[in-house]
Amino acid sequence: QVHLVESGGGLVQAGGSLRLSCAASGSIFSINDMGWYRQAPGKQRDWVASITRGGSTNYTDSVKGRFTISRDNAKNTAYLQMNILKPEDTAVYYCVAWRLGYNYWGQGTQVTVSS
């Protein structure tokens, strides 16, 4: 089992920044990719960004140039730096870890961007 705990969400004005963290514990050996999804009220959960163990990154188009995903393998932690936030970025953000064919999810952290 892998346990993920997100932190860093909150309320911010449009144009502001937030940094989300995702700390992994438990059976962290062999965690491959880590990533972030988000779910706005009444909408499906959408992929935002992911990062391989080696540091290769991918982003959904709507956040390219504004969000940066990173990870510290020594601390078993992934991060999502979010800049130039927009009201449409408002959602619950979930961390995910892929390990041995299974997905593990955190409990989510709320990000609210006011206009």
Short mmCIF file of C-alpha atoms in Angstrom, two decimals:
data_model
loop_
_atom_site.label_atom_id
_atom_site.label_comp_id
_atom_site.label_asym_id
_atom_site.label_seq_id
_atom_site.Cartn_x
_atom_site.Cartn_y
_atom_site.Cartn_z
CA GLN A 1 0.00 0.00 0.00
CA VAL A 2 1.01 3.57 -0.69
CA HIS A 3 -0.38 6.42 1.38
CA LEU A 4 -0.44 9.89 -0.16
CA VAL A 5 -1.09 13.13 1.70
CA GLU A 6 -1.56 16.41 -0.16
CA SER A 7 -1.09 19.85 1.30
CA GLY A 8 -0.76 23.45 0.14
CA GLY A 9 -4.23 24.19 -1.18
CA GLY A 10 -6.13 27.33 -0.31
CA LEU A 11 -7.78 30.50 -1.55
CA VAL A 12 -5.86 32.79 -3.86
CA GLN A 13 -6.68 35.69 -6.15
CA ALA A 14 -6.43 35.33 -9.91
CA GLY A 15 -2.84 35.78 -11.02
CA GLY A 16 -1.49 34.41 -7.77
CA SER A 17 0.49 31.27 -7.00
CA LEU A 18 0.22 28.16 -4.87
CA ARG A 19 2.50 25.19 -4.34
CA LEU A 20 0.96 21.80 -3.67
CA SER A 21 2.89 18.99 -2.02
CA CYS A 22 2.23 15.26 -2.02
CA ALA A 23 4.05 13.15 0.54
CA ALA A 24 4.17 9.40 -0.06
CA SER A 25 4.61 6.77 2.64
CA GLY A 26 4.18 3.03 3.02
CA SER A 27 5.34 0.75 0.22
CA ILE A 28 7.06 3.52 -1.69
CA PHE A 29 9.65 1.25 -3.26
CA SER A 30 8.96 0.90 -6.98
CA ILE A 31 6.72 3.95 -7.29
CA ASN A 32 7.09 4.93 -10.90
CA ASP A 33 5.20 7.95 -12.16
CA MET A 34 3.52 10.48 -9.91
CA GLY A 35 0.99 13.02 -10.99
CA TRP A 36 -1.82 15.42 -10.27
CA TYR A 37 -5.46 15.36 -11.27
CA ARG A 38 -8.18 17.88 -10.50
CA GLN A 39 -11.94 17.79 -10.20
CA ALA A 40 -14.14 20.87 -10.40
CA PRO A 41 -17.68 20.79 -8.98
CA GLY A 42 -19.99 18.80 -11.21
CA LYS A 43 -17.20 17.74 -13.55
CA GLN A 44 -15.09 14.64 -14.05
CA ARG A 45 -11.63 14.24 -12.61
CA ASP A 46 -9.08 15.38 -15.19
CA TRP A 47 -5.38 14.75 -15.50
CA VAL A 48 -3.20 17.83 -14.96
CA ALA A 49 0.44 16.76 -14.98
CA SER A 50 2.71 13.79 -14.39
CA ILE A 51 6.38 13.09 -13.80
CA THR A 52 8.42 9.94 -14.20
CA ARG A 53 10.88 8.68 -11.62
CA GLY A 54 13.62 10.03 -13.87
CA GLY A 55 12.06 13.49 -14.01
CA SER A 56 10.37 13.59 -17.42
CA THR A 57 7.22 15.70 -17.28
CA ASN A 58 3.96 16.08 -19.16
CA TYR A 59 1.17 18.63 -18.80
CA THR A 60 -2.35 19.13 -20.02
CA ASP A 61 -2.49 22.01 -22.49
CA SER A 62 -4.43 24.37 -20.23
CA VAL A 63 -1.64 24.54 -17.63
CA LYS A 64 1.45 24.50 -19.83
CA GLY A 65 3.68 27.45 -19.06
CA ARG A 66 1.90 28.11 -15.75
CA PHE A 67 2.28 24.90 -13.72
CA THR A 68 5.44 22.97 -12.93
CA ILE A 69 5.51 19.45 -11.55
CA SER A 70 8.58 18.18 -9.73
CA ARG A 71 9.55 15.45 -7.29
CA ASP A 72 12.15 14.76 -4.67
CA ASN A 73 12.72 11.01 -4.65
CA ALA A 74 14.80 11.20 -1.47
CA LYS A 75 11.84 12.78 0.34
CA ASN A 76 9.22 10.69 -1.49
CA THR A 77 7.40 13.91 -2.28
CA ALA A 78 5.94 15.40 -5.44
CA TYR A 79 5.11 19.04 -5.95
CA LEU A 80 2.93 21.14 -8.20
CA GLN A 81 3.93 24.79 -8.49
CA MET A 82 0.96 26.72 -9.86
CA ASN A 83 1.51 30.24 -11.16
CA ILE A 84 -0.74 32.76 -12.90
CA LEU A 85 -3.75 31.00 -11.44
CA LYS A 86 -7.13 31.50 -13.10
CA PRO A 87 -10.66 31.07 -11.71
CA GLU A 88 -11.05 28.03 -13.97
CA ASP A 89 -8.23 26.34 -12.05
CA THR A 90 -10.59 26.08 -9.06
CA ALA A 91 -10.93 22.41 -8.16
CA VAL A 92 -9.98 19.71 -5.72
CA TYR A 93 -6.48 18.60 -6.64
CA TYR A 94 -5.55 14.95 -6.17
CA CYS A 95 -2.11 13.40 -6.10
CA VAL A 96 -1.68 9.99 -7.72
CA ALA A 97 1.16 7.47 -7.67
CA TRP A 98 1.59 4.55 -10.02
CA ARG A 99 3.21 1.43 -8.61
CA LEU A 100 3.29 -2.11 -9.97
CA GLY A 101 0.16 -1.65 -12.04
CA TYR A 102 -1.88 0.07 -9.34
CA ASN A 103 -2.94 3.68 -8.88
CA TYR A 104 -2.88 5.19 -5.41
CA TRP A 105 -4.73 8.42 -4.63
CA GLY A 106 -4.51 11.08 -1.98
CA GLN A 107 -7.52 12.59 -0.26
CA GLY A 108 -7.37 15.81 -2.26
CA THR A 109 -6.74 19.45 -1.45
CA GLN A 110 -9.03 22.33 -2.38
CA VAL A 111 -7.72 25.13 -4.58
CA THR A 112 -10.00 28.13 -5.02
CA VAL A 113 -9.08 31.02 -7.30
CA SER A 114 -11.14 34.19 -6.93
CA SER A 115 -11.61 36.64 -9.77
#
